[in-house]
Tab-separated table of C-alpha atoms in Angstrom:
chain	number	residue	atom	x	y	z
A	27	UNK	CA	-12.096	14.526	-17.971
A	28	UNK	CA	-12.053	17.806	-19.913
A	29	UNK	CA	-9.077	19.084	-20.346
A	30	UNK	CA	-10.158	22.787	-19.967
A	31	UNK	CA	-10.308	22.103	-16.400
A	32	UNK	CA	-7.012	22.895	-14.947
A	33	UNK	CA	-7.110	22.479	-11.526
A	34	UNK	CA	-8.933	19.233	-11.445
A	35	UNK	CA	-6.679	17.836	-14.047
A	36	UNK	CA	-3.729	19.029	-11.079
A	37	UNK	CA	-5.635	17.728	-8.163
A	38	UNK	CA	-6.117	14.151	-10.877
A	39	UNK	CA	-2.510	13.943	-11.947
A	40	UNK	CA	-1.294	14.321	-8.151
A	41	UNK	CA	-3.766	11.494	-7.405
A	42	UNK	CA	-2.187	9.793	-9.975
A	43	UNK	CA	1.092	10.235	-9.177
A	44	UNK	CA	0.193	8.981	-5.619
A	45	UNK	CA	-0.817	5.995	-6.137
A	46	UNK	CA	1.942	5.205	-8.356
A	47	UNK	CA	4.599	6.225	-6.176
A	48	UNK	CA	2.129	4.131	-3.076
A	49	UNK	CA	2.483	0.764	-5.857
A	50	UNK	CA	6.223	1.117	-6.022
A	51	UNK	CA	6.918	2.037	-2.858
A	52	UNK	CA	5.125	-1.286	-1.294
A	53	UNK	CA	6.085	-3.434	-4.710
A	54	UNK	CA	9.884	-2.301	-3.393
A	55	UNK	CA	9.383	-3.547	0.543
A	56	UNK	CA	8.749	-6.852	-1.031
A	57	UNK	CA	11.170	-7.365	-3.829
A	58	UNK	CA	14.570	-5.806	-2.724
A	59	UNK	CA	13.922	-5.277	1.035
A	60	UNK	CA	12.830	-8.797	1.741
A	61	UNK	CA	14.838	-10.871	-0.239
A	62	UNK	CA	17.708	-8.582	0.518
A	63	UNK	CA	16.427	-9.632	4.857
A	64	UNK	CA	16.089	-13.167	3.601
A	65	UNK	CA	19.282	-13.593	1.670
A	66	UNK	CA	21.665	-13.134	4.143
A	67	UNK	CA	22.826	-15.922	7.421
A	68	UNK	CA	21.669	-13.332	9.916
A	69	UNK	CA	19.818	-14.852	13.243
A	70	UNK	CA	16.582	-14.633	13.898
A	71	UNK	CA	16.487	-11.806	15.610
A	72	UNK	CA	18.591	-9.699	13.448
A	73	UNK	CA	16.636	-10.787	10.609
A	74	UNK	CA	13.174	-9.662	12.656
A	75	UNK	CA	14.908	-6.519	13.221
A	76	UNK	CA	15.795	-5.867	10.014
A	77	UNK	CA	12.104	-6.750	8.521
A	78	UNK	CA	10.322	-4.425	11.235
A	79	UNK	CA	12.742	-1.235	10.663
A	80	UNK	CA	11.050	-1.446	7.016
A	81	UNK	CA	7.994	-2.574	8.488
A	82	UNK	CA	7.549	0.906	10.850
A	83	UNK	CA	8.813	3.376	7.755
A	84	UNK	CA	6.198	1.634	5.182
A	85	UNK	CA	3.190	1.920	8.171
A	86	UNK	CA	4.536	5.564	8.817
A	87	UNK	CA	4.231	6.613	5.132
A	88	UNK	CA	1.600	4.392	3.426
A	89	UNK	CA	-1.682	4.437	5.303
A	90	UNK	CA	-1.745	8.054	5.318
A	91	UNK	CA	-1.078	8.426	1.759
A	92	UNK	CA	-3.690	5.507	1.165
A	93	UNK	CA	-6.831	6.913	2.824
A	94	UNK	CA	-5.991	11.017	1.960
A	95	UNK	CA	-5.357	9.681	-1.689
A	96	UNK	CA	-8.678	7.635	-1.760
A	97	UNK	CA	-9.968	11.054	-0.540
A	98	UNK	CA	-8.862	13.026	-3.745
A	99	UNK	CA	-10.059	10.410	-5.523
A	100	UNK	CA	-13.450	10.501	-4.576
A	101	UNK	CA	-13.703	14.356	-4.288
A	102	UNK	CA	-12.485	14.368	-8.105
A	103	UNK	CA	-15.112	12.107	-8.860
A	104	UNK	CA	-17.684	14.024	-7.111
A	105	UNK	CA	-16.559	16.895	-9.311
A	106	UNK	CA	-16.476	15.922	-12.270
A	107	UNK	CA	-19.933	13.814	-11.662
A	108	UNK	CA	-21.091	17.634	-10.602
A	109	UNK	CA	-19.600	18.705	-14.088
A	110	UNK	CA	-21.167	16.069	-16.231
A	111	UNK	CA	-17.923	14.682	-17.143
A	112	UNK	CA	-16.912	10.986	-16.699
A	113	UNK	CA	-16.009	9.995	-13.230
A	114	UNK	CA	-16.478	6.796	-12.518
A	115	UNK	CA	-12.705	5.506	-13.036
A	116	UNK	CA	-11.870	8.139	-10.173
A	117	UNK	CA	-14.335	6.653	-8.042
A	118	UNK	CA	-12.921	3.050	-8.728
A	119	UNK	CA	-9.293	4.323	-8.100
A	120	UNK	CA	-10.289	5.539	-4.677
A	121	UNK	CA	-11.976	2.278	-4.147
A	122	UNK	CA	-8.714	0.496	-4.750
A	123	UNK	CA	-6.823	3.000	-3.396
A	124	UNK	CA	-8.198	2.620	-0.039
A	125	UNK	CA	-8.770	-1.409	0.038
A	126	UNK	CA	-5.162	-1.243	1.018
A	127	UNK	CA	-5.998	-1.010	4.486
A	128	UNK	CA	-8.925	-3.205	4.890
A	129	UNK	CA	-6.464	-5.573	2.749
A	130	UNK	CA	-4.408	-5.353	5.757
A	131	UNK	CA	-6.555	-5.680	8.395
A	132	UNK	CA	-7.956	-8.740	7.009
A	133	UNK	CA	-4.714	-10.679	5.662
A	134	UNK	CA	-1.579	-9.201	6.842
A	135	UNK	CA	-2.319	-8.459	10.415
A	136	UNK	CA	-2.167	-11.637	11.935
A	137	UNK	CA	1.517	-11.667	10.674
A	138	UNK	CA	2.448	-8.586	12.031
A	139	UNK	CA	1.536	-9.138	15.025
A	140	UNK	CA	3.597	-12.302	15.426
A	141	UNK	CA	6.433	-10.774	14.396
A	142	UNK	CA	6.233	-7.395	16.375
A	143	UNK	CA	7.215	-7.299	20.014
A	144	UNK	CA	4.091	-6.996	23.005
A	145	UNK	CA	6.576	-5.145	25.692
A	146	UNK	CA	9.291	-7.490	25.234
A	147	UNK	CA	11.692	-8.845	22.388
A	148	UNK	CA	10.151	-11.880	20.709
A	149	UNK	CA	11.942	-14.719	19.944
A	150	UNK	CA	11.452	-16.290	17.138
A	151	UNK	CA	13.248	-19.436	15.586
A	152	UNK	CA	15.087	-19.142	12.327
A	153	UNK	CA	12.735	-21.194	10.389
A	154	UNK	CA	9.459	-19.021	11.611
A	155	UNK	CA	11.258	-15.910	10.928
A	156	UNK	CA	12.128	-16.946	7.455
A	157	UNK	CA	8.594	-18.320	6.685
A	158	UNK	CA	6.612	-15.016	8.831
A	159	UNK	CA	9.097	-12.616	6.674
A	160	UNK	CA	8.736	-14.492	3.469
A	161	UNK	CA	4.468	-14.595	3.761
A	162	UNK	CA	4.875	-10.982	4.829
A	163	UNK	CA	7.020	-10.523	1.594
A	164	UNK	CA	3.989	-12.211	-0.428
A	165	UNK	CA	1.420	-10.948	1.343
A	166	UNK	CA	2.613	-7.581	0.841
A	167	UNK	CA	3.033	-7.831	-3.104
A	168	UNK	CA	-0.755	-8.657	-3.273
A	169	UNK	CA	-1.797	-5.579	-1.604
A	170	UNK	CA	0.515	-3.409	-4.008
A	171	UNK	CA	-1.493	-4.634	-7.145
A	172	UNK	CA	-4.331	-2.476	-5.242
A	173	UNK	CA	-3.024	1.101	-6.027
A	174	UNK	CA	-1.356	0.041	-9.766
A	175	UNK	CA	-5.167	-0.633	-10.230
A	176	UNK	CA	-6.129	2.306	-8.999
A	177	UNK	CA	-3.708	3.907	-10.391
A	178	UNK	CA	-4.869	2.442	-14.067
A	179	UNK	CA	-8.536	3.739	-13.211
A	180	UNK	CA	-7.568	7.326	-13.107
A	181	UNK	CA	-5.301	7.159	-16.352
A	182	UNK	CA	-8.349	5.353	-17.935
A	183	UNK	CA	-10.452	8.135	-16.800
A	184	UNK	CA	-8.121	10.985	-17.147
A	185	UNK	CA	-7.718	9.977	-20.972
A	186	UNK	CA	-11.353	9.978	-21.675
C-alpha cells in the first residue's frame, strides 16, 4: 500500500486493529474465562451458567465485527486493486476474517446447542458439562488463529 494514501491507510489500520482486538478477544474466552469456569467445584448448572453468560457477550460482539471487518477488508482490496497497488493480503485477511463464522457453523455449533437451553433449563451432568465446556474452550482457540491470520495478511500487505 502507498503510503500517500491517507484514508485507505485509516480505513487499513482500523481493519487491522479489528481483527486484532477480534483474536484476543476470542483467544481470552478460552484461556482465562474457561479455565477460570472449569477450575472451580461449581455444579453443573452453575458451571453452564457461567460458560453461556460469556457465551451470549462473545456472539453479541464477534460476528458483527467478523463479517463488517471482512467487509473493509475486501473494499480495501478492491481499492487498492483499482489503484494498482498490492491488494491481495487484504483480500486474504477478509477471507480469514470472515471463516470465523462458517468455522462456527461447521464445528462449534453442535456444542452450543447442547449446552444452551430449548425453552427450558438443561440439565447436564458434571462430567458432560466439564467435557462440552472444555471442547468449547478448544474449539474456540482454533477459530481465534483465523483473525491473527488475517490480521498478519494486512500487516504483510500494509508494509509492502
Amino acid at each position: 500500500m502507498a503510503p500517500n494514501s491517507t484514508p485507505l491507510a485509516v480505513a487499513a489500520g482500523i481493519s487491522i486493529l479489528a481483527s486484532g482486538w477480534a483474536a484476543g478477544l476470542s483467544t481470552s474466552l478460552s484461556v482465562f474465562g474457561i479455565p477460570t469456569i472449569l477450575h472451580g467445584n461449581a455444579p453443573s448448572e452453575v458451571m453452564v451458567r457461567q460458560w453461556r453468560f460469556q457465551f451470549l457477550r462473545g456472539q453479541s460482539i464477534i460476528p458483527g465485527v467478523a463479517v463488517l471487518n471482512a467487509i473493509n477488508y475486501w473494499t480495501i482490496a478492491y481499492l487498492c486493486w483499482s489503484r494498482s497497488l498490492e491488494w491481495r493480503g487484504f483480500a486474504a485477511a477478509g477471507l480469514s476474517t470472515f471463516f470465523q463464522v462458517p468455522y462456527t457453523l461447521t464445528f462449534i455449533m453442535e456444542t452450543n446447542r447442547q449446552m444452551l437451553p430449548e425453552g427450558k433449563e438443561k440439565t447436564l451432568s458434571e462430567d458432560s458439562a466439564r467435557s462440552l465446556i472444555k471442547k468449547w474452550g478448544d474449539l474456540n482457540v482454533a477459530r481465534a488463529v483465523v483473525p491473527i491470520i488475517g490480521t498478519g495478511l494486512a500487516l504483510w500487505n500494509f508494509c509492502l
